[in-house]
Amino acid sequence: RSAPGVNAEGVGTTPGTNRIGNTVNLRDCRINFYIAYPKTTDGALIIPYTGTMCRVLLVDNLKDHTSLVASDVLQTPTYPMTSTYKNTVASGKRYKVLMDKKFTLTSEKPDKAFSWKMKLPKSGRVVHYNGSIDTNPSDLNVSLIYIATDIAPLSPNQPVMKYHVKSSFEDA
């Protein structure tokens, strides 16, 4: 997310006013992930003796700038750990899976940290915005899909995901 202007970084969910035109050249994009079971302030698991399988997908929507969900990408979303990808999405969208990471969290190993780097050509990837007020690119929309099995949606034991995105770009 980037807004036109020259005031540098944004705060929280506010886009940074750091692009001059409606085109930027993305030079580098990295994401550091940390996923863990909820813990007390002393570092003990809130609910011990549990385990779950997790799947994290990064999917680029090649058709438009809307987000994708698990049912758009996975053939059988009710079995997300073993499901293959759909050949086509019902709404006519095309997509490219950039990352598909599966792992298990247990009481013995309650955290998982990993990194991802977007593959870009040496010259970078030119990214366009539809207009001067747009903060999201029109031709780059990466959706993050995070699934944890056998845990109810309102359970206090849902694994928490934290991630940090670092991108480098220049005005094109």
PDB file of C-alpha atoms in Angstrom:
ATOM      1  CA  ARG A   1       0.000   0.000   0.000  1.00  0.00           C
ATOM      2  CA  SER A   2       1.405   3.320  -1.049  1.00  0.00           C
ATOM      3  CA  ALA A   3      -0.180   6.737  -1.500  1.00  0.00           C
ATOM      4  CA  PRO A   4       0.996   9.665  -3.631  1.00  0.00           C
ATOM      5  CA  GLY A   5       3.159  12.196  -1.798  1.00  0.00           C
ATOM      6  CA  VAL A   6       6.597  12.616  -0.297  1.00  0.00           C
ATOM      7  CA  ASN A   7       6.074  12.247   3.471  1.00  0.00           C
ATOM      8  CA  ALA A   8       7.716   8.798   3.672  1.00  0.00           C
ATOM      9  CA  GLU A   9       6.308   6.025   5.862  1.00  0.00           C
ATOM     10  CA  GLY A  10       2.734   5.379   6.951  1.00  0.00           C
ATOM     11  CA  VAL A  11       1.647   4.410  10.458  1.00  0.00           C
ATOM     12  CA  GLY A  12      -0.310   1.230  11.286  1.00  0.00           C
ATOM     13  CA  THR A  13      -2.739   0.509   8.468  1.00  0.00           C
ATOM     14  CA  THR A  14      -2.357   3.977   6.920  1.00  0.00           C
ATOM     15  CA  PRO A  15      -0.490   3.763   3.589  1.00  0.00           C
ATOM     16  CA  GLY A  16       2.784   5.617   3.345  1.00  0.00           C
ATOM     17  CA  THR A  17       2.695   8.755   1.181  1.00  0.00           C
ATOM     18  CA  ASN A  18       5.832   7.812  -0.719  1.00  0.00           C
ATOM     19  CA  ARG A  19       5.072   7.498  -4.420  1.00  0.00           C
ATOM     20  CA  ILE A  20       5.177  10.324  -6.922  1.00  0.00           C
ATOM     21  CA  GLY A  21       3.416   8.894  -9.976  1.00  0.00           C
ATOM     22  CA  ASN A  22       0.999   6.070 -10.708  1.00  0.00           C
ATOM     23  CA  THR A  23       3.780   3.553 -11.416  1.00  0.00           C
ATOM     24  CA  VAL A  24       6.506   2.122  -9.193  1.00  0.00           C
ATOM     25  CA  ASN A  25       9.249  -0.429  -9.811  1.00  0.00           C
ATOM     26  CA  LEU A  26       9.165  -3.093  -7.087  1.00  0.00           C
ATOM     27  CA  ARG A  27      12.769  -4.107  -6.455  1.00  0.00           C
ATOM     28  CA  ASP A  28      12.419  -6.418  -3.439  1.00  0.00           C
ATOM     29  CA  CYS A  29       9.640  -7.862  -1.276  1.00  0.00           C
ATOM     30  CA  ARG A  30      10.174 -10.051   1.799  1.00  0.00           C
ATOM     31  CA  ILE A  31       7.851 -11.328   4.501  1.00  0.00           C
ATOM     32  CA  ASN A  32       8.939 -12.713   7.881  1.00  0.00           C
ATOM     33  CA  PHE A  33       6.311 -14.903   9.565  1.00  0.00           C
ATOM     34  CA  TYR A  34       5.948 -15.973  13.189  1.00  0.00           C
ATOM     35  CA  ILE A  35       3.107 -18.324  14.189  1.00  0.00           C
ATOM     36  CA  ALA A  36       2.569 -19.541  17.749  1.00  0.00           C
ATOM     37  CA  TYR A  37       0.022 -20.883  20.178  1.00  0.00           C
ATOM     38  CA  PRO A  38      -1.257 -18.300  22.677  1.00  0.00           C
ATOM     39  CA  LYS A  39       0.870 -18.128  25.836  1.00  0.00           C
ATOM     40  CA  THR A  40       0.650 -16.555  29.254  1.00  0.00           C
ATOM     41  CA  THR A  41       2.914 -13.669  30.206  1.00  0.00           C
ATOM     42  CA  ASP A  42       5.277 -16.287  31.644  1.00  0.00           C
ATOM     43  CA  GLY A  43       5.522 -18.050  28.267  1.00  0.00           C
ATOM     44  CA  ALA A  44       3.475 -21.114  29.219  1.00  0.00           C
ATOM     45  CA  LEU A  45       0.870 -22.383  26.767  1.00  0.00           C
ATOM     46  CA  ILE A  46      -2.668 -21.321  27.656  1.00  0.00           C
ATOM     47  CA  ILE A  47      -3.975 -24.751  26.634  1.00  0.00           C
ATOM     48  CA  PRO A  48      -1.217 -27.402  26.860  1.00  0.00           C
ATOM     49  CA  TYR A  49      -1.164 -30.818  25.158  1.00  0.00           C
ATOM     50  CA  THR A  50      -2.581 -29.680  21.833  1.00  0.00           C
ATOM     51  CA  GLY A  51      -1.537 -29.867  18.229  1.00  0.00           C
ATOM     52  CA  THR A  52      -2.670 -28.547  14.895  1.00  0.00           C
ATOM     53  CA  MET A  53      -1.570 -28.519  11.290  1.00  0.00           C
ATOM     54  CA  CYS A  54      -1.228 -25.138   9.597  1.00  0.00           C
ATOM     55  CA  ARG A  55      -1.119 -24.044   5.974  1.00  0.00           C
ATOM     56  CA  VAL A  56      -0.092 -20.598   4.774  1.00  0.00           C
ATOM     57  CA  LEU A  57      -0.676 -19.609   1.142  1.00  0.00           C
ATOM     58  CA  LEU A  58       0.398 -16.466  -0.688  1.00  0.00           C
ATOM     59  CA  VAL A  59      -1.603 -16.161  -3.893  1.00  0.00           C
ATOM     60  CA  ASP A  60      -1.341 -13.436  -6.549  1.00  0.00           C
ATOM     61  CA  ASN A  61      -4.615 -12.536  -8.276  1.00  0.00           C
ATOM     62  CA  LEU A  62      -3.665 -12.114 -11.948  1.00  0.00           C
ATOM     63  CA  LYS A  63      -7.099 -10.929 -13.100  1.00  0.00           C
ATOM     64  CA  ASP A  64      -8.011  -7.901 -10.956  1.00  0.00           C
ATOM     65  CA  HIS A  65      -7.320  -6.245  -7.609  1.00  0.00           C
ATOM     66  CA  THR A  66      -9.788  -8.202  -5.443  1.00  0.00           C
ATOM     67  CA  SER A  67      -8.716 -10.603  -2.702  1.00  0.00           C
ATOM     68  CA  LEU A  68      -8.773 -14.377  -3.057  1.00  0.00           C
ATOM     69  CA  VAL A  69     -10.000 -16.800  -0.377  1.00  0.00           C
ATOM     70  CA  ALA A  70      -9.361 -20.499   0.233  1.00  0.00           C
ATOM     71  CA  SER A  71     -12.455 -21.553  -1.746  1.00  0.00           C
ATOM     72  CA  ASP A  72     -11.100 -19.659  -4.789  1.00  0.00           C
ATOM     73  CA  VAL A  73      -7.803 -21.546  -4.756  1.00  0.00           C
ATOM     74  CA  LEU A  74      -8.305 -24.941  -3.092  1.00  0.00           C
ATOM     75  CA  GLN A  75     -10.154 -27.739  -4.878  1.00  0.00           C
ATOM     76  CA  THR A  76     -11.592 -29.059  -1.603  1.00  0.00           C
ATOM     77  CA  PRO A  77     -11.520 -26.286   1.041  1.00  0.00           C
ATOM     78  CA  THR A  78     -13.107 -28.595   3.645  1.00  0.00           C
ATOM     79  CA  TYR A  79      -9.840 -30.612   3.570  1.00  0.00           C
ATOM     80  CA  PRO A  80      -7.324 -27.777   3.339  1.00  0.00           C
ATOM     81  CA  MET A  81      -4.197 -29.749   4.277  1.00  0.00           C
ATOM     82  CA  THR A  82      -4.494 -32.232   1.421  1.00  0.00           C
ATOM     83  CA  SER A  83      -6.440 -30.223  -1.137  1.00  0.00           C
ATOM     84  CA  THR A  84      -4.914 -29.524  -4.524  1.00  0.00           C
ATOM     85  CA  TYR A  85      -5.323 -26.224  -6.372  1.00  0.00           C
ATOM     86  CA  LYS A  86      -8.257 -25.430  -8.629  1.00  0.00           C
ATOM     87  CA  ASN A  87      -7.525 -25.201 -12.344  1.00  0.00           C
ATOM     88  CA  THR A  88      -9.944 -22.296 -12.769  1.00  0.00           C
ATOM     89  CA  VAL A  89     -11.847 -20.085 -10.369  1.00  0.00           C
ATOM     90  CA  ALA A  90     -15.622 -19.849 -10.873  1.00  0.00           C
ATOM     91  CA  SER A  91     -15.559 -16.053 -11.150  1.00  0.00           C
ATOM     92  CA  GLY A  92     -13.101 -16.223 -14.073  1.00  0.00           C
ATOM     93  CA  LYS A  93     -10.129 -15.100 -11.992  1.00  0.00           C
ATOM     94  CA  ARG A  94      -6.663 -16.364 -12.696  1.00  0.00           C
ATOM     95  CA  TYR A  95      -4.092 -16.754  -9.948  1.00  0.00           C
ATOM     96  CA  LYS A  96      -0.524 -17.772  -9.238  1.00  0.00           C
ATOM     97  CA  VAL A  97       0.509 -19.488  -6.001  1.00  0.00           C
ATOM     98  CA  LEU A  98       3.650 -17.751  -4.736  1.00  0.00           C
ATOM     99  CA  MET A  99       4.063 -19.761  -1.518  1.00  0.00           C
ATOM    100  CA  ASP A 100       2.416 -22.816   0.009  1.00  0.00           C
ATOM    101  CA  LYS A 101       3.820 -23.725   3.429  1.00  0.00           C
ATOM    102  CA  LYS A 102       2.505 -26.582   5.601  1.00  0.00           C
ATOM    103  CA  PHE A 103       3.693 -27.302   9.137  1.00  0.00           C
ATOM    104  CA  THR A 104       2.565 -28.656  12.511  1.00  0.00           C
ATOM    105  CA  LEU A 105       2.369 -26.868  15.860  1.00  0.00           C
ATOM    106  CA  THR A 106       2.471 -29.042  18.998  1.00  0.00           C
ATOM    107  CA  SER A 107       2.941 -28.525  22.731  1.00  0.00           C
ATOM    108  CA  GLU A 108       6.611 -29.440  22.266  1.00  0.00           C
ATOM    109  CA  LYS A 109       7.068 -27.087  19.289  1.00  0.00           C
ATOM    110  CA  PRO A 110       4.463 -24.332  19.815  1.00  0.00           C
ATOM    111  CA  ASP A 111       6.044 -21.760  17.465  1.00  0.00           C
ATOM    112  CA  LYS A 112       7.159 -21.568  13.869  1.00  0.00           C
ATOM    113  CA  ALA A 113       9.193 -18.831  12.189  1.00  0.00           C
ATOM    114  CA  PHE A 114       9.968 -18.665   8.490  1.00  0.00           C
ATOM    115  CA  SER A 115      10.676 -16.169   5.714  1.00  0.00           C
ATOM    116  CA  TRP A 116       9.546 -15.690   2.138  1.00  0.00           C
ATOM    117  CA  LYS A 117      11.090 -13.632  -0.642  1.00  0.00           C
ATOM    118  CA  MET A 118       9.219 -12.709  -3.819  1.00  0.00           C
ATOM    119  CA  LYS A 119      11.020 -13.834  -6.944  1.00  0.00           C
ATOM    120  CA  LEU A 120      11.602 -10.752  -9.097  1.00  0.00           C
ATOM    121  CA  PRO A 121      13.748 -10.133 -12.166  1.00  0.00           C
ATOM    122  CA  LYS A 122      16.939  -8.121 -11.629  1.00  0.00           C
ATOM    123  CA  SER A 123      15.284  -5.114 -13.235  1.00  0.00           C
ATOM    124  CA  GLY A 124      12.339  -5.352 -10.800  1.00  0.00           C
ATOM    125  CA  ARG A 125       8.597  -5.551 -11.452  1.00  0.00           C
ATOM    126  CA  VAL A 126       6.688  -2.495 -12.609  1.00  0.00           C
ATOM    127  CA  VAL A 127       3.502  -2.051 -10.569  1.00  0.00           C
ATOM    128  CA  HIS A 128       0.672   0.270 -11.641  1.00  0.00           C
ATOM    129  CA  TYR A 129      -1.983   2.233  -9.752  1.00  0.00           C
ATOM    130  CA  ASN A 130      -5.292   3.203 -11.395  1.00  0.00           C
ATOM    131  CA  GLY A 131      -5.194   6.793 -10.203  1.00  0.00           C
ATOM    132  CA  SER A 132      -3.577   9.279  -7.901  1.00  0.00           C
ATOM    133  CA  ILE A 133      -5.916   8.498  -4.987  1.00  0.00           C
ATOM    134  CA  ASP A 134      -5.494   4.697  -5.153  1.00  0.00           C
ATOM    135  CA  THR A 135      -3.326   3.166  -2.436  1.00  0.00           C
ATOM    136  CA  ASN A 136      -3.444  -0.447  -3.675  1.00  0.00           C
ATOM    137  CA  PRO A 137      -1.864  -1.478  -6.985  1.00  0.00           C
ATOM    138  CA  SER A 138      -4.158  -2.474  -9.843  1.00  0.00           C
ATOM    139  CA  ASP A 139      -1.917  -5.296 -11.073  1.00  0.00           C
ATOM    140  CA  LEU A 140      -0.399  -6.716  -7.873  1.00  0.00           C
ATOM    141  CA  ASN A 141      -2.734  -8.188  -5.274  1.00  0.00           C
ATOM    142  CA  VAL A 142      -1.211 -10.884  -3.112  1.00  0.00           C
ATOM    143  CA  SER A 143      -3.690 -12.600  -0.784  1.00  0.00           C
ATOM    144  CA  LEU A 144      -2.563 -14.291   2.432  1.00  0.00           C
ATOM    145  CA  ILE A 145      -4.613 -17.393   3.256  1.00  0.00           C
ATOM    146  CA  TYR A 146      -3.975 -18.905   6.700  1.00  0.00           C
ATOM    147  CA  ILE A 147      -5.599 -22.166   7.840  1.00  0.00           C
ATOM    148  CA  ALA A 148      -5.278 -24.074  11.141  1.00  0.00           C
ATOM    149  CA  THR A 149      -7.050 -27.434  11.397  1.00  0.00           C
ATOM    150  CA  ASP A 150      -9.179 -28.888  14.202  1.00  0.00           C
ATOM    151  CA  ILE A 151      -9.586 -25.578  16.033  1.00  0.00           C
ATOM    152  CA  ALA A 152     -12.962 -23.872  16.340  1.00  0.00           C
ATOM    153  CA  PRO A 153     -13.187 -20.298  14.992  1.00  0.00           C
ATOM    154  CA  LEU A 154     -13.798 -18.846  18.472  1.00  0.00           C
ATOM    155  CA  SER A 155     -11.359 -21.095  20.345  1.00  0.00           C
ATOM    156  CA  PRO A 156      -8.898 -19.359  22.706  1.00  0.00           C
ATOM    157  CA  ASN A 157      -6.241 -21.759  21.383  1.00  0.00           C
ATOM    158  CA  GLN A 158      -6.060 -20.488  17.792  1.00  0.00           C
ATOM    159  CA  PRO A 159      -2.454 -20.034  16.672  1.00  0.00           C
ATOM    160  CA  VAL A 160      -1.598 -16.359  16.319  1.00  0.00           C
ATOM    161  CA  MET A 161       0.211 -15.215  13.174  1.00  0.00           C
ATOM    162  CA  LYS A 162       2.429 -12.166  13.119  1.00  0.00           C
ATOM    163  CA  TYR A 163       4.190 -11.047   9.984  1.00  0.00           C
ATOM    164  CA  HIS A 164       6.381  -8.214   8.802  1.00  0.00           C
ATOM    165  CA  VAL A 165       6.447  -7.113   5.172  1.00  0.00           C
ATOM    166  CA  LYS A 166       9.441  -5.204   3.835  1.00  0.00           C
ATOM    167  CA  SER A 167       9.340  -3.895   0.284  1.00  0.00           C
ATOM    168  CA  SER A 168      11.799  -1.790  -1.654  1.00  0.00           C
ATOM    169  CA  PHE A 169      10.701   0.154  -4.705  1.00  0.00           C
ATOM    170  CA  GLU A 170      11.484   3.194  -6.768  1.00  0.00           C
ATOM    171  CA  ASP A 171       9.301   5.476  -8.841  1.00  0.00           C
ATOM    172  CA  ALA A 172       9.200   4.246 -12.404  1.00  0.00           C
TER     173      ALA A 172
END
